[in-house]
Structure formats: structure tokens, C-alpha cells
mmCIF file of C-alpha atoms in Angstrom:
data_model
loop_
_atom_site.group_PDB
_atom_site.id
_atom_site.type_symbol
_atom_site.label_atom_id
_atom_site.label_comp_id
_atom_site.label_asym_id
_atom_site.label_seq_id
_atom_site.Cartn_x
_atom_site.Cartn_y
_atom_site.Cartn_z
ATOM 1 C CA LEU A 13 6.093 28.820 33.826
ATOM 2 C CA VAL A 14 2.447 29.933 33.280
ATOM 3 C CA VAL A 15 2.915 30.984 29.566
ATOM 4 C CA PHE A 16 4.462 27.454 28.750
ATOM 5 C CA GLY A 17 1.723 25.692 30.788
ATOM 6 C CA THR A 18 -0.750 27.563 28.706
ATOM 7 C CA LEU A 19 1.134 26.769 25.451
ATOM 8 C CA THR A 20 1.017 23.169 26.279
ATOM 9 C CA PHE A 21 -2.588 23.032 27.199
ATOM 10 C CA THR A 22 -3.489 24.994 24.213
ATOM 11 C CA ARG A 23 -1.243 22.488 21.853
ATOM 12 C CA ASN A 24 -3.022 19.674 23.569
ATOM 13 C CA ILE A 25 -6.592 20.776 22.697
ATOM 14 C CA ARG A 26 -5.463 20.982 19.137
ATOM 15 C CA TRP A 27 -3.547 17.599 19.039
ATOM 16 C CA GLN A 28 -6.375 15.461 20.390
ATOM 17 C CA SER A 29 -5.947 13.055 17.479
ATOM 18 C CA ALA A 30 -2.800 11.731 15.110
ATOM 19 C CA THR A 31 -4.873 13.256 12.349
ATOM 20 C CA ALA A 32 -4.825 16.599 14.015
ATOM 21 C CA VAL A 33 -1.001 16.517 14.701
ATOM 22 C CA TRP A 34 -0.112 15.426 11.117
ATOM 23 C CA ALA A 35 -2.607 17.785 9.542
ATOM 24 C CA GLU A 36 -0.990 20.519 11.453
ATOM 25 C CA ALA A 37 2.513 19.407 10.668
ATOM 26 C CA LEU A 38 1.466 19.522 6.911
ATOM 27 C CA ALA A 39 0.086 22.944 7.361
ATOM 28 C CA SER A 40 3.420 24.173 8.848
ATOM 29 C CA PHE A 41 5.645 22.389 6.456
ATOM 30 C CA PRO A 42 3.695 21.737 3.191
ATOM 31 C CA ASN A 43 6.727 20.089 1.320
ATOM 32 C CA SER A 44 7.241 17.482 4.223
ATOM 33 C CA TYR A 45 7.399 13.918 2.888
ATOM 34 C CA LEU A 46 6.763 12.533 6.286
ATOM 35 C CA ALA A 47 3.801 14.790 7.114
ATOM 36 C CA ARG A 48 2.152 13.764 3.718
ATOM 37 C CA ARG A 49 2.661 10.085 4.170
ATOM 38 C CA GLU A 50 1.812 9.701 7.676
ATOM 39 C CA LEU A 51 -1.313 11.985 7.371
ATOM 40 C CA ALA A 52 -2.246 9.716 4.521
ATOM 41 C CA ALA A 53 -1.930 6.831 6.542
ATOM 42 C CA GLU A 54 -4.227 8.549 9.288
ATOM 43 C CA TRP A 55 -6.944 9.403 6.860
ATOM 44 C CA GLY A 56 -6.959 5.788 5.802
ATOM 45 C CA ARG A 57 -7.189 4.533 9.433
ATOM 46 C CA ALA A 58 -9.893 7.208 9.773
ATOM 47 C CA GLY A 59 -11.985 5.717 6.976
ATOM 48 C CA ASP A 60 -11.516 8.884 4.578
ATOM 49 C CA PRO A 61 -10.080 7.023 1.343
ATOM 50 C CA VAL A 62 -10.642 10.263 -0.826
ATOM 51 C CA LYS A 63 -8.253 12.379 1.380
ATOM 52 C CA GLU A 64 -5.869 9.297 1.617
ATOM 53 C CA LEU A 65 -5.580 8.700 -2.012
ATOM 54 C CA GLU A 66 -5.241 12.649 -2.570
ATOM 55 C CA LEU A 67 -2.173 12.637 -0.197
ATOM 56 C CA LEU A 68 -0.758 9.666 -1.472
ATOM 57 C CA GLU A 69 -0.762 10.630 -5.168
ATOM 58 C CA SER A 70 1.189 13.926 -4.149
ATOM 59 C CA VAL A 71 3.561 11.625 -2.258
ATOM 60 C CA THR A 72 4.136 9.437 -5.418
ATOM 61 C CA LYS A 73 4.219 12.496 -7.712
ATOM 62 C CA ASN A 74 6.918 14.600 -5.371
ATOM 63 C CA TRP A 75 8.711 11.627 -4.276
ATOM 64 C CA PRO A 76 8.628 8.962 -7.230
ATOM 65 C CA ASP A 77 11.467 6.976 -6.125
ATOM 66 C CA ASP A 78 9.588 5.850 -2.822
ATOM 67 C CA TRP A 79 8.651 2.473 -3.303
ATOM 68 C CA THR A 80 6.869 2.352 0.071
ATOM 69 C CA SER A 81 4.335 5.049 -0.957
ATOM 70 C CA TRP A 82 3.745 3.452 -4.469
ATOM 71 C CA ASN A 83 2.612 0.347 -2.355
ATOM 72 C CA ASN A 84 0.615 2.172 0.032
ATOM 73 C CA LEU A 85 -1.160 3.990 -2.840
ATOM 74 C CA GLY A 86 -1.860 0.359 -4.352
ATOM 75 C CA ILE A 87 -3.297 -0.843 -1.211
ATOM 76 C CA ALA A 88 -5.701 2.506 -0.760
ATOM 77 C CA CYS A 89 -6.462 1.906 -4.510
ATOM 78 C CA ALA A 90 -7.484 -1.807 -3.754
ATOM 79 C CA ALA A 91 -9.758 -0.670 -0.860
ATOM 80 C CA GLN A 92 -11.705 1.617 -3.509
ATOM 81 C CA ASN A 93 -11.529 -1.128 -5.984
ATOM 82 C CA LEU A 94 -9.589 1.072 -8.452
ATOM 83 C CA ARG A 95 -7.714 -1.978 -10.183
ATOM 84 C CA ASP A 96 -5.999 -0.166 -12.929
ATOM 85 C CA LYS A 97 -4.512 2.440 -10.463
ATOM 86 C CA GLU A 98 -3.782 -0.281 -8.059
ATOM 87 C CA GLN A 99 -1.875 -2.434 -10.462
ATOM 88 C CA HIS A 100 0.057 0.590 -11.978
ATOM 89 C CA ALA A 101 1.044 1.538 -8.295
ATOM 90 C CA TYR A 102 2.234 -2.101 -7.437
ATOM 91 C CA GLN A 103 4.353 -2.202 -10.865
ATOM 92 C CA GLN A 104 5.919 1.238 -9.928
ATOM 93 C CA ALA A 105 6.726 -0.001 -6.435
ATOM 94 C CA LEU A 106 8.318 -3.207 -7.914
ATOM 95 C CA ALA A 107 10.334 -1.072 -10.378
ATOM 96 C CA ARG A 108 11.789 0.826 -7.277
ATOM 97 C CA ALA A 109 12.053 -1.727 -4.426
ATOM 98 C CA PRO A 110 14.884 -3.415 -3.281
ATOM 99 C CA ALA A 111 14.953 -7.095 -3.811
ATOM 100 C CA ARG A 112 14.387 -8.337 -0.490
ATOM 101 C CA HIS A 113 10.674 -6.776 -0.862
ATOM 102 C CA ARG A 114 9.749 -7.894 -4.249
ATOM 103 C CA ALA A 115 7.976 -10.887 -3.088
ATOM 104 C CA MET A 116 5.531 -9.004 -0.977
ATOM 105 C CA LEU A 117 4.832 -6.371 -3.756
ATOM 106 C CA TYR A 118 4.175 -9.377 -6.403
ATOM 107 C CA HIS A 119 1.906 -10.957 -3.720
ATOM 108 C CA ASN A 120 -0.148 -7.897 -3.943
ATOM 109 C CA LEU A 121 -0.203 -7.536 -7.527
ATOM 110 C CA SER A 122 -1.224 -11.133 -7.896
ATOM 111 C CA PHE A 123 -4.033 -10.470 -5.465
ATOM 112 C CA SER A 124 -5.223 -7.610 -7.432
ATOM 113 C CA TYR A 125 -5.149 -9.646 -10.992
ATOM 114 C CA GLN A 126 -7.262 -12.293 -9.058
ATOM 115 C CA ASN A 127 -9.510 -9.748 -7.824
ATOM 116 C CA ASP A 128 -9.800 -8.128 -11.248
ATOM 117 C CA ASN A 129 -10.869 -11.604 -12.662
ATOM 118 C CA ARG A 130 -7.150 -11.920 -14.869
ATOM 119 C CA PRO A 131 -6.402 -15.281 -13.489
ATOM 120 C CA ASP A 132 -3.801 -15.960 -16.102
ATOM 121 C CA SER A 133 -1.951 -12.716 -14.857
ATOM 122 C CA ALA A 134 -2.625 -13.473 -11.431
ATOM 123 C CA ILE A 135 -1.120 -17.266 -11.976
ATOM 124 C CA GLU A 136 2.015 -15.697 -13.570
ATOM 125 C CA SER A 137 2.474 -13.288 -10.650
ATOM 126 C CA TYR A 138 1.992 -15.699 -7.894
ATOM 127 C CA ARG A 139 4.579 -18.012 -9.518
ATOM 128 C CA THR A 140 7.047 -15.125 -9.358
ATOM 129 C CA THR A 141 5.987 -14.471 -5.845
ATOM 130 C CA ILE A 142 6.646 -18.067 -5.225
ATOM 131 C CA ALA A 143 10.118 -18.225 -7.021
ATOM 132 C CA LEU A 144 11.167 -15.249 -4.926
ATOM 133 C CA ASN A 145 9.931 -16.423 -1.347
ATOM 134 C CA PRO A 146 9.069 -20.201 -1.508
ATOM 135 C CA GLU A 147 7.733 -19.878 1.994
ATOM 136 C CA SER A 148 4.816 -17.623 0.768
ATOM 137 C CA ILE A 149 1.902 -19.526 2.004
ATOM 138 C CA GLY A 150 -0.627 -17.065 0.992
ATOM 139 C CA SER A 151 0.623 -17.061 -2.452
ATOM 140 C CA LYS A 152 0.640 -20.811 -2.762
ATOM 141 C CA HIS A 153 -2.833 -20.968 -1.460
ATOM 142 C CA ASN A 154 -3.959 -18.437 -3.831
ATOM 143 C CA LEU A 155 -2.241 -20.014 -6.817
ATOM 144 C CA ALA A 156 -3.588 -23.486 -5.701
ATOM 145 C CA ILE A 157 -7.187 -22.293 -5.939
ATOM 146 C CA LEU A 158 -6.720 -20.590 -9.233
ATOM 147 C CA LEU A 159 -5.116 -23.560 -10.812
ATOM 148 C CA TRP A 160 -7.983 -25.606 -9.330
ATOM 149 C CA GLN A 161 -10.603 -23.259 -10.922
ATOM 150 C CA ARG A 162 -8.569 -23.669 -14.323
ATOM 151 C CA GLY A 163 -8.902 -27.526 -13.973
ATOM 152 C CA ASP A 164 -5.154 -28.118 -12.957
ATOM 153 C CA ILE A 165 -5.939 -29.807 -9.929
ATOM 154 C CA SER A 166 -2.760 -32.182 -9.711
ATOM 155 C CA GLU A 167 -0.436 -28.894 -9.961
ATOM 156 C CA GLY A 168 -2.896 -27.198 -7.317
ATOM 157 C CA PHE A 169 -2.505 -30.157 -4.797
ATOM 158 C CA THR A 170 1.547 -29.832 -5.080
ATOM 159 C CA LEU A 171 1.261 -26.569 -3.643
ATOM 160 C CA VAL A 172 -0.745 -27.366 -0.673
#
């Protein structure tokens, strides 16, 4: 009982954060998809985007069919203003995602185009988002703003 108590106490000291838990899991199982993905998320929450990007890039390299990791990579790239990598990641996610998730991914891609000062691409992508999900209020709002900026005021008003 003393041995197990000591082991538990020692483990609890090492595992004082989720980052430490997942880092140890990855050290123990270097080819673990789950450990890489979760540690990347923890690094993102901890404010270390360099480590987050490094792990997400390794996840998408080793498990290229996982659309959620491509989406997470896009989000991480967005936080670093890496627009080309961000847009590539969202396009890869779109190519792999089930149909029910494509509206969200198109919205992410649209927002990236908008932040990249590519209004025509953003407008086209927002229209695709709305066609897939007519209830996408955020996409309608952003599309209306882009249309108003372009001078298409009447079309923009039909969206809001």
C-alpha cells in the first residue's frame, strides 16, 4: 500500500497540468495520434503557438486523412497570421470532411480570405457557406459587410 501511495504521489507531482500529462503520454508513446493532437491543443491554450503548430503539422503529416487536425492547424495558423498556410489547411480539411461539417469549414476559409484582403474569394466562399447552411448568421453578416463595402448595398441588406 505504501508503494502504491508513493507512486501515486510521485505521479501527481509530475502531472500538475494537462500539458504535463500529454507530454508524458507522447514521450511514452511517440507515435500516438491522440497524444500529439491533445498536446497541441494544450500548447495552444497555454499560449505557445510555435509548439502547437509543430505538433499539428506532425499530426497532419502522419495522419493526413484527419480533417479535424487540418481544421485545427488552420485555426492555429490564423492566430499567427500565416494566411497561406491557414487557407491551405482549411482546403485540406474541406477535401476530407464529411458533408455535415463543410459549412463550418467554408466559413473558416471565408473569414481567412476576408482577413487576407481577398474580398472576391471571401464573398464566393461565404455564399457557399450559406448555400450549405442557410442559418449561418455569422456568414450572412460578414457577407453583407463585404457586399456593402463593394457597393452592393441592396444585396447586402437582403442578408440581414
